[in-house]
PDB file of C-alpha atoms in Angstrom:
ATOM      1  CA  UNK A   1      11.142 -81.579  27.600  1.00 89.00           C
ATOM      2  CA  UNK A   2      12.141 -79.156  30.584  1.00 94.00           C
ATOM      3  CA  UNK A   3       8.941 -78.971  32.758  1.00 96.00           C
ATOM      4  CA  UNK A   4       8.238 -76.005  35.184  1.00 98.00           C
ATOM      5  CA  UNK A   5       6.214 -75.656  38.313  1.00 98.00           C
ATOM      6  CA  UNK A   6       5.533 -72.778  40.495  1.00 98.00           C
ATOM      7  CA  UNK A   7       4.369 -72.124  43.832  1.00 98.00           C
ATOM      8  CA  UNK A   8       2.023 -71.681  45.176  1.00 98.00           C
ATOM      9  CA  UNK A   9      -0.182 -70.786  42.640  1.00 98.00           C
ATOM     10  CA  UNK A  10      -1.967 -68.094  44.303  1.00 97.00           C
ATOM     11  CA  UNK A  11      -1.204 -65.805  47.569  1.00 97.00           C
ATOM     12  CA  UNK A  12      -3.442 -63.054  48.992  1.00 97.00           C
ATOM     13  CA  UNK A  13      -1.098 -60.171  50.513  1.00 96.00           C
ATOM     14  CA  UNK A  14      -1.575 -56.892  52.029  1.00 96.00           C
ATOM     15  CA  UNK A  15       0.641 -53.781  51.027  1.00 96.00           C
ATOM     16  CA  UNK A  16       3.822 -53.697  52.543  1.00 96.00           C
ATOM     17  CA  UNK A  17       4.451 -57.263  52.653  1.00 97.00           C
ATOM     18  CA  UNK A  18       7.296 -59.344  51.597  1.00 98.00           C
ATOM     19  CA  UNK A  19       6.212 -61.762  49.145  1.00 98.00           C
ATOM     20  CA  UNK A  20       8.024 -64.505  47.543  1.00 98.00           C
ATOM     21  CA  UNK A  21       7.439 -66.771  44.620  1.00 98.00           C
ATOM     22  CA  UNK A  22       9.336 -69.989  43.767  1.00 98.00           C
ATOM     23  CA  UNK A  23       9.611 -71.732  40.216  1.00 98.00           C
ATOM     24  CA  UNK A  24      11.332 -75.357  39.767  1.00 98.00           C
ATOM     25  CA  UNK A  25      12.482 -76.638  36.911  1.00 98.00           C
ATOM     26  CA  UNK A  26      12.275 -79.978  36.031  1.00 97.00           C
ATOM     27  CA  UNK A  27      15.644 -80.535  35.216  1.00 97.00           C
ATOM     28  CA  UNK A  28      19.278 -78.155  36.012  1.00 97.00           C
ATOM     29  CA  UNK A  29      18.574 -74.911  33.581  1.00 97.00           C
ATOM     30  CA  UNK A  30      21.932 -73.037  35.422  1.00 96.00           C
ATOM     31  CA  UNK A  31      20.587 -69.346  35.347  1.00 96.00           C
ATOM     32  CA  UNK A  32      18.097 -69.831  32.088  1.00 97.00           C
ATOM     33  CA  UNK A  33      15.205 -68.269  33.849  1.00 97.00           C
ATOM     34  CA  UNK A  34      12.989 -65.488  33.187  1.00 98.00           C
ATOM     35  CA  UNK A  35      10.215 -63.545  35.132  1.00 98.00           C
ATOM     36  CA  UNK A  36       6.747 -61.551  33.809  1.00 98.00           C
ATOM     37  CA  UNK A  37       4.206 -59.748  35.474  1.00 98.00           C
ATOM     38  CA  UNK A  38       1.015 -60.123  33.903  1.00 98.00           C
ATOM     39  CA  UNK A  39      -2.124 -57.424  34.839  1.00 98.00           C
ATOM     40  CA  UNK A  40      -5.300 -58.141  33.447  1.00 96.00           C
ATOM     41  CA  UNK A  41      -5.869 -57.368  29.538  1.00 96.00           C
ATOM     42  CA  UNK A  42      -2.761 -56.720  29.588  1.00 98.00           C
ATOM     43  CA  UNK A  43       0.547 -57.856  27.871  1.00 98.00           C
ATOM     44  CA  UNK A  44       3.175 -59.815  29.895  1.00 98.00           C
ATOM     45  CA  UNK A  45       6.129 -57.228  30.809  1.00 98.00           C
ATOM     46  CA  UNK A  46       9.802 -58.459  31.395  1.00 98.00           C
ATOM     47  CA  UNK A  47      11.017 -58.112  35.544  1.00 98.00           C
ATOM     48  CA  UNK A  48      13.975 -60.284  35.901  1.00 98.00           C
ATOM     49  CA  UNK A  49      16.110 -62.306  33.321  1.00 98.00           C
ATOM     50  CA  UNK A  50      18.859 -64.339  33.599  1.00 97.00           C
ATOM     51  CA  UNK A  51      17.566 -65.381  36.975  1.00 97.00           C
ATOM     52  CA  UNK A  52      18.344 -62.337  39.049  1.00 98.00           C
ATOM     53  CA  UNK A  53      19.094 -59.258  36.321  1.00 97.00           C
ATOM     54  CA  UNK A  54      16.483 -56.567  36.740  1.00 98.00           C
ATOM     55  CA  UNK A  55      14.990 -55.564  33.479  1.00 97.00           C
ATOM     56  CA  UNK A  56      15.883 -51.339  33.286  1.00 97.00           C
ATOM     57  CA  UNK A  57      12.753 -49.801  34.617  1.00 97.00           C
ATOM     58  CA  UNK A  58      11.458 -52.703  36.817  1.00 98.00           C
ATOM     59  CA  UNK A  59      11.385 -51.000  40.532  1.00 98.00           C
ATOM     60  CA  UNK A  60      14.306 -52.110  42.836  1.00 98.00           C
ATOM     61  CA  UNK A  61      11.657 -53.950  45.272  1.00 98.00           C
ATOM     62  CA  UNK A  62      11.884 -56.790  42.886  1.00 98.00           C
ATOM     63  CA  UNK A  63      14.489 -59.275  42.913  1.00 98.00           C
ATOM     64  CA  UNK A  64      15.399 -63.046  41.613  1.00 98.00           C
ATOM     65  CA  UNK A  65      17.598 -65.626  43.177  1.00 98.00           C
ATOM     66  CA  UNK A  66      18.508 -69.014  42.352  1.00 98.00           C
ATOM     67  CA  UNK A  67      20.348 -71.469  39.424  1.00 98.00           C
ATOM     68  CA  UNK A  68      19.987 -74.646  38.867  1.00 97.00           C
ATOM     69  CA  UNK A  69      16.727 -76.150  39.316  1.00 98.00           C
ATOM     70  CA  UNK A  70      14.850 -73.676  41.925  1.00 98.00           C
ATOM     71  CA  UNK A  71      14.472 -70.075  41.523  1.00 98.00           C
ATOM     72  CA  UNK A  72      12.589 -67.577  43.218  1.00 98.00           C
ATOM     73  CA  UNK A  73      11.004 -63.910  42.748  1.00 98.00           C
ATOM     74  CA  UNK A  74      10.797 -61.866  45.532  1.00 98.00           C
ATOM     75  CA  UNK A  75       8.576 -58.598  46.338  1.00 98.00           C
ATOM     76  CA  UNK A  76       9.999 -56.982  49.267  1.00 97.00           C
ATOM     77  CA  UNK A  77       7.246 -54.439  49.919  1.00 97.00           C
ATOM     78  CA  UNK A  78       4.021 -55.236  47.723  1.00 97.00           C
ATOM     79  CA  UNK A  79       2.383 -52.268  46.466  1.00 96.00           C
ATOM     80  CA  UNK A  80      -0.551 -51.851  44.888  1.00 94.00           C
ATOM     81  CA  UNK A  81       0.050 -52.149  41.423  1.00 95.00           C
ATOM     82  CA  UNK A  82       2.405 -55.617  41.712  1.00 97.00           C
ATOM     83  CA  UNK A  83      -1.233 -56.989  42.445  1.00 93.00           C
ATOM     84  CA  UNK A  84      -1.137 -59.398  39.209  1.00 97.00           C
ATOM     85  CA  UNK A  85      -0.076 -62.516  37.827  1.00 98.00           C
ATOM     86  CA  UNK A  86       3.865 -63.685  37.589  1.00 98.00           C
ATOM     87  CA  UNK A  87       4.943 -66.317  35.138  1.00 98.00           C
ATOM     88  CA  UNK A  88       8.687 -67.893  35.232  1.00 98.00           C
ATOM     89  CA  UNK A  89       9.896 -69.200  31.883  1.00 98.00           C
ATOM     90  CA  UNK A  90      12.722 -71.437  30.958  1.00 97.00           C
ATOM     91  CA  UNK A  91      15.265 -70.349  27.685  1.00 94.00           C
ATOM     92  CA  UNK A  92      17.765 -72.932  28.317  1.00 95.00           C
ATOM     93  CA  UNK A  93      16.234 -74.817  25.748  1.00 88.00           C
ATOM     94  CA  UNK A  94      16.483 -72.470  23.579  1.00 82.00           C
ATOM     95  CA  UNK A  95      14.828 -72.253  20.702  1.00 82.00           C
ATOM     96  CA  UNK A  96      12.245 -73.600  22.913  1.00 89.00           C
ATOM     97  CA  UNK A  97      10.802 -71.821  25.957  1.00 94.00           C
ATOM     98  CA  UNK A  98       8.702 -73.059  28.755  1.00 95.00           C
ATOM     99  CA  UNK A  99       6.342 -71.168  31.136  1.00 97.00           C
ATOM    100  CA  UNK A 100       5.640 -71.933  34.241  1.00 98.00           C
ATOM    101  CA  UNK A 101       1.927 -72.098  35.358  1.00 98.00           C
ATOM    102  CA  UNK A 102       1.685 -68.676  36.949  1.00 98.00           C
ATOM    103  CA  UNK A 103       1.062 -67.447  40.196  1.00 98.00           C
ATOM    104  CA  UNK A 104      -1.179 -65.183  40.945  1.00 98.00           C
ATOM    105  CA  UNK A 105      -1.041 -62.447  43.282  1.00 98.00           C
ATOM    106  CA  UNK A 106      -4.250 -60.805  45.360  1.00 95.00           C
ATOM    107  CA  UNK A 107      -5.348 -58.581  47.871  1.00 87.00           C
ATOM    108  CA  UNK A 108      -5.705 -60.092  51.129  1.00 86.00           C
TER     109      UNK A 108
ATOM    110  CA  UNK B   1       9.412 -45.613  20.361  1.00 96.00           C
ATOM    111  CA  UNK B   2      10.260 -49.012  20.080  1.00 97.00           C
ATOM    112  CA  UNK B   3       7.421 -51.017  19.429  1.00 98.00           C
ATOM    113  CA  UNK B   4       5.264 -54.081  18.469  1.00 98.00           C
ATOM    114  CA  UNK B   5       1.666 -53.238  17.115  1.00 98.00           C
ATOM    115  CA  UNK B   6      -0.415 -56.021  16.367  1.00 98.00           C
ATOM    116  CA  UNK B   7      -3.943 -56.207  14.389  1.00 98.00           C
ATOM    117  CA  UNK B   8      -7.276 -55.881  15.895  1.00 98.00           C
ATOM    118  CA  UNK B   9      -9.497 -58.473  17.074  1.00 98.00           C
ATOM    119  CA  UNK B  10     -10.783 -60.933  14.764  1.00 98.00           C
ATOM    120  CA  UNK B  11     -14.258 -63.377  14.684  1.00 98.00           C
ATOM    121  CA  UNK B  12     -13.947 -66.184  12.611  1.00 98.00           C
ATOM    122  CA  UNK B  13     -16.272 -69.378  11.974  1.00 98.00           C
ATOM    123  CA  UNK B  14     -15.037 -72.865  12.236  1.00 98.00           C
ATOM    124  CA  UNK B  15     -13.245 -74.274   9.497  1.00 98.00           C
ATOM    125  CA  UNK B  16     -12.078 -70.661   8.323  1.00 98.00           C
ATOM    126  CA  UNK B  17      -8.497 -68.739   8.257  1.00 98.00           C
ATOM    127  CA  UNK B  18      -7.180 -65.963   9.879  1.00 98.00           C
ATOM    128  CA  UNK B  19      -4.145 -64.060   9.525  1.00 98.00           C
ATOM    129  CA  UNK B  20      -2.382 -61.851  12.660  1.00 98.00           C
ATOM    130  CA  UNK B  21       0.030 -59.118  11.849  1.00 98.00           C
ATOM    131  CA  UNK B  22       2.640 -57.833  14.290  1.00 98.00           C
ATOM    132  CA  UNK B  23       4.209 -54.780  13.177  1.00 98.00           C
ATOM    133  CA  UNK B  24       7.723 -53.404  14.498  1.00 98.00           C
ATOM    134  CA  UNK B  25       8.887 -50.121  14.672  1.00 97.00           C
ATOM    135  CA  UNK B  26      11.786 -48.060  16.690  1.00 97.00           C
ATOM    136  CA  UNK B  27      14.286 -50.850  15.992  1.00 96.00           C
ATOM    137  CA  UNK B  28      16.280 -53.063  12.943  1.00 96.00           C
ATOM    138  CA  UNK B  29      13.717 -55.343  12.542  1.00 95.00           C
ATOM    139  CA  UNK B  30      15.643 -58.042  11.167  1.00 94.00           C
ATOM    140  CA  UNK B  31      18.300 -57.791  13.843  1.00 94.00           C
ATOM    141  CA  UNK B  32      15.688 -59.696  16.495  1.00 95.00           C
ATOM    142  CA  UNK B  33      13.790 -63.076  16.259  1.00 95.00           C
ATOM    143  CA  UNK B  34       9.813 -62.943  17.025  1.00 98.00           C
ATOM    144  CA  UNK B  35       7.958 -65.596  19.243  1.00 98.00           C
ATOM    145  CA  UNK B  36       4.552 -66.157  19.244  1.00 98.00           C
ATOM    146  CA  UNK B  37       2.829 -66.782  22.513  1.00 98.00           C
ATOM    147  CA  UNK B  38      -1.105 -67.884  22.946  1.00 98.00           C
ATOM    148  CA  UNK B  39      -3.320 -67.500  26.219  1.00 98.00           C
ATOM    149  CA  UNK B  40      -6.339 -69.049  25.926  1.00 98.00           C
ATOM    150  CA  UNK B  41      -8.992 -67.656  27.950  1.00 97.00           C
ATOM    151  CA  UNK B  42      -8.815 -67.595  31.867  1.00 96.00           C
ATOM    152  CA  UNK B  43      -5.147 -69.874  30.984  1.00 97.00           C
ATOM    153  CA  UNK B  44      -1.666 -68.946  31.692  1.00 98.00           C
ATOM    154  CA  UNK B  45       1.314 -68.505  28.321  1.00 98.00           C
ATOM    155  CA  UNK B  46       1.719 -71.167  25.977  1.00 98.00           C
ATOM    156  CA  UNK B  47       4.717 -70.388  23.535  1.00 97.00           C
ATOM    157  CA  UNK B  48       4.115 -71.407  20.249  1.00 98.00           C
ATOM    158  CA  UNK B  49       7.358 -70.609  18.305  1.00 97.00           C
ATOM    159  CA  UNK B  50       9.165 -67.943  16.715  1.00 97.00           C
ATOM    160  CA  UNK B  51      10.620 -66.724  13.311  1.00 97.00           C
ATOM    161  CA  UNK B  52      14.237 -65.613  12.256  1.00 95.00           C
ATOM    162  CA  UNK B  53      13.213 -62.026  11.037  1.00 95.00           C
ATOM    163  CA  UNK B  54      16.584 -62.014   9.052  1.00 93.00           C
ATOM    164  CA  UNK B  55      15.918 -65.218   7.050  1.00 94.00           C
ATOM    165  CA  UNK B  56      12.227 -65.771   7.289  1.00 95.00           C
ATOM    166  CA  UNK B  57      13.160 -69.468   9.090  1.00 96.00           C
ATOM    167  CA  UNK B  58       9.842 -70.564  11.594  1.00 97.00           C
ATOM    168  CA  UNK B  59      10.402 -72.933  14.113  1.00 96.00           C
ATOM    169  CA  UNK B  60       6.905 -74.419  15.426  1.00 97.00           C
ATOM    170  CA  UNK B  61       6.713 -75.984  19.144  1.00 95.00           C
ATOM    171  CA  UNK B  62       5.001 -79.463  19.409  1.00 92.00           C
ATOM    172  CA  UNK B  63       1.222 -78.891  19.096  1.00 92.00           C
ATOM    173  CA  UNK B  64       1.648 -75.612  16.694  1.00 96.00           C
ATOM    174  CA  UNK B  65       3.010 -77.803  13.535  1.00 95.00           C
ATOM    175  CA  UNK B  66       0.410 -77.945  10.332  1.00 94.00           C
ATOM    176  CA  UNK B  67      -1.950 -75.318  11.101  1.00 97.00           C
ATOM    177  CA  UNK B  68      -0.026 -72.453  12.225  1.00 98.00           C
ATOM    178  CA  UNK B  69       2.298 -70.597  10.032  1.00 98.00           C
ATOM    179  CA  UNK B  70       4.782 -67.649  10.830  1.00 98.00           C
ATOM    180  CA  UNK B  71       6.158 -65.442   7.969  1.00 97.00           C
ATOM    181  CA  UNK B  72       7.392 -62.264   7.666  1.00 97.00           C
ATOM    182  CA  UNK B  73       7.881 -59.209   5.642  1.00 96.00           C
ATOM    183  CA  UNK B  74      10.874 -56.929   5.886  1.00 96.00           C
ATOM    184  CA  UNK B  75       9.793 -54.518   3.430  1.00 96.00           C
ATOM    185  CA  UNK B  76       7.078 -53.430   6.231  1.00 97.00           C
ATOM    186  CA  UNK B  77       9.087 -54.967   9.535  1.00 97.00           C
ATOM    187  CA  UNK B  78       5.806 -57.025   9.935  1.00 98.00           C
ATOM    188  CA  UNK B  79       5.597 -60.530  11.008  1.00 98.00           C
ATOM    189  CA  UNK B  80       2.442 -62.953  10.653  1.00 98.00           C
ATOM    190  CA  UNK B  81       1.090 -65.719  12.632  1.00 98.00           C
ATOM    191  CA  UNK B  82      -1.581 -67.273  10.158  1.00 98.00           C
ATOM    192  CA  UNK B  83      -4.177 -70.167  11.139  1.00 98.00           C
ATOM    193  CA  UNK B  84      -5.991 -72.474   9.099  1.00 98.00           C
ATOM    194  CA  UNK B  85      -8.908 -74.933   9.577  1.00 98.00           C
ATOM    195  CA  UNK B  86      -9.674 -72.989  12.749  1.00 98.00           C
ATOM    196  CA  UNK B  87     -11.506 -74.752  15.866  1.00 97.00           C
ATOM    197  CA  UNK B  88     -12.716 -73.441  18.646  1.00 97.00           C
ATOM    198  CA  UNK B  89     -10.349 -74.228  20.902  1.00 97.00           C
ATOM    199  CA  UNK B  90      -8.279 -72.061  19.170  1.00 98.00           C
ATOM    200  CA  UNK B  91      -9.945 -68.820  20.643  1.00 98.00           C
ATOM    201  CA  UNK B  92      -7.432 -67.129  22.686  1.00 98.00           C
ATOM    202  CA  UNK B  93      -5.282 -64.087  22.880  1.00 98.00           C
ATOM    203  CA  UNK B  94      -1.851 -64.233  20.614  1.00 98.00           C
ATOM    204  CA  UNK B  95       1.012 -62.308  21.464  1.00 98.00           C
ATOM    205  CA  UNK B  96       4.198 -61.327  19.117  1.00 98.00           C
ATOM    206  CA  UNK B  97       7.424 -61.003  21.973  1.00 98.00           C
ATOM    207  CA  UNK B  98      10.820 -59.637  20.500  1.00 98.00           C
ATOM    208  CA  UNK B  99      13.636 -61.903  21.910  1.00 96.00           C
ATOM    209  CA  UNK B 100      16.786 -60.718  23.396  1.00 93.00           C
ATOM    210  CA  UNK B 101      19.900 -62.205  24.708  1.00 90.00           C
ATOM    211  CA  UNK B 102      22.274 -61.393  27.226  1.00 88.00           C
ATOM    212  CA  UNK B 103      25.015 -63.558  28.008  1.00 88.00           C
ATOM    213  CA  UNK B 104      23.552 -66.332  25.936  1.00 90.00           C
ATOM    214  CA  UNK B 105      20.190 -65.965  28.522  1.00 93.00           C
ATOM    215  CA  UNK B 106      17.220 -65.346  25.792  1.00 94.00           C
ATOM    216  CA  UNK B 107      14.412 -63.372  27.155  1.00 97.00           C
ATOM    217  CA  UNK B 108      11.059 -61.810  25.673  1.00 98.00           C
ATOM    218  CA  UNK B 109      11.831 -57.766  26.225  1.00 97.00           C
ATOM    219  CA  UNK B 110       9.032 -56.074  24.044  1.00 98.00           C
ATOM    220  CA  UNK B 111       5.663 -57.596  23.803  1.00 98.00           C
ATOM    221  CA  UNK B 112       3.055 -56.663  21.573  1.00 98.00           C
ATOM    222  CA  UNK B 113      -0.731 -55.935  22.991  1.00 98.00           C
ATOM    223  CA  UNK B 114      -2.026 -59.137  21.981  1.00 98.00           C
ATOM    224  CA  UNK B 115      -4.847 -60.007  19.037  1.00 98.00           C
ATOM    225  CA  UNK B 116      -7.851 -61.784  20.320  1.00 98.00           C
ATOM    226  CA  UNK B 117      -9.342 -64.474  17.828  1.00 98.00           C
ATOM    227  CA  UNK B 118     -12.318 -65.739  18.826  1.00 98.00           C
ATOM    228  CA  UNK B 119     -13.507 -68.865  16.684  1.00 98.00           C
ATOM    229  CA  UNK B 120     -17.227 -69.453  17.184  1.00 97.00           C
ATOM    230  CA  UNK B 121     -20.485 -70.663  15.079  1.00 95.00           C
TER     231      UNK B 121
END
């Protein structure tokens, strides 16, 4: 089974900041990987597939990198309402998916 | 609008059933699979499995075989996540995610609010 880790698994940032998440996969996925924002009661919503594709309507200020076994998500200028959890998941074992732990995302 | 509504809340005792709905609209329902996803309490997303809309096939991770049970109905464009002999650690939120593919890359794009089933004495 593909295992997958993130880090860390909480930040505290202030507005404006540049924040960046990383995911690893326990084995190579290529460009399998998916990204979800998570806010409180709330449904997971679709930011980035296929590693680095931004989902239409996800704001520009997010971005994904990476293939193989370690991915990131970047922020590049946090804003109030990215304040939430962000969960990678895996599809290259598809029709099984993985999620990473989450990482969760604060004011400082 | 292309959506997934799912049924409200539910308490159940131990031991007892209970049956989630997930209803699609603003889209060919049989034209996209439907995963199930659970968050337990305070947890992070734990996907369970998902049905072939078109044929009504489940496929059940490890850990969600015996218990659980996905169906679905195309007459209404409603799919079910049903579970039996309920415990408590089966409390959590359940969410119904429509799958899409690009590129052979699957990915959950519409998500439905969630169903909280709370299993308590």
């Amino acid at each position: 089974d593909i295992q997958m880790t993130q880090s860390p698994s909480s930040l505290s940032a202030s507005v404006g900041d540049r924040v960046t998440i990383t995911c690893r996969a326990s084995q190579s996925i290529s460009n399998y990987l998916n990204w979800y924002q998570q806010k409180p009661g709330k449904a997971p919503k679709l930011l980035i597939y296929a590693a680095s594709s931004l989902q239409s309507g996800v704001p520009s200020r997010f971005s994904g990198s990476g293939s193989g076994t370690d991915f990131t998500l970047t922020i590049s200028s946090l804003q109030p309402e990215d304040f939430a959890t962000y969960y990678c998941q895996q599809s290259y074992s598809t029709p099984r998916f993985t999620f990473g732990p989450g990482t969760k995302v604060d004011i400082k | 609008q292309v959506q997934l509504v799912q049924s409200g809340s539910e308490l159940k005792k131990p031991g007892a059933s209970v049956k989630v709905s997930c209803k699609a609209s603003g889209y060919t329902f049989s034209s996209y699979s439907i995963n199930w996803v659970r968050q337990a309490p305070g947890q992070g997303l734990e996907w369970m499995g998902w049905i072939n809309t078109n044929t009504g096939n489940p496929t059940y991770d490890q850990g969600f075989t015996g218990r659980f049970v996905f169906s679905s109905d195309t007459s209404v464009s409603t799919t079910y996540l049903q579970i039996s002999s309920l415990k408590a650690e089966d409390s959590a939120v359940y969410y119904c995610a429509r799958a899409l593919t690009s590129s052979g890359v699957w990915y959950f794009d519409l998500w439905g609010r969630g169903t909280l089933v709370t299993v308590s004495s």
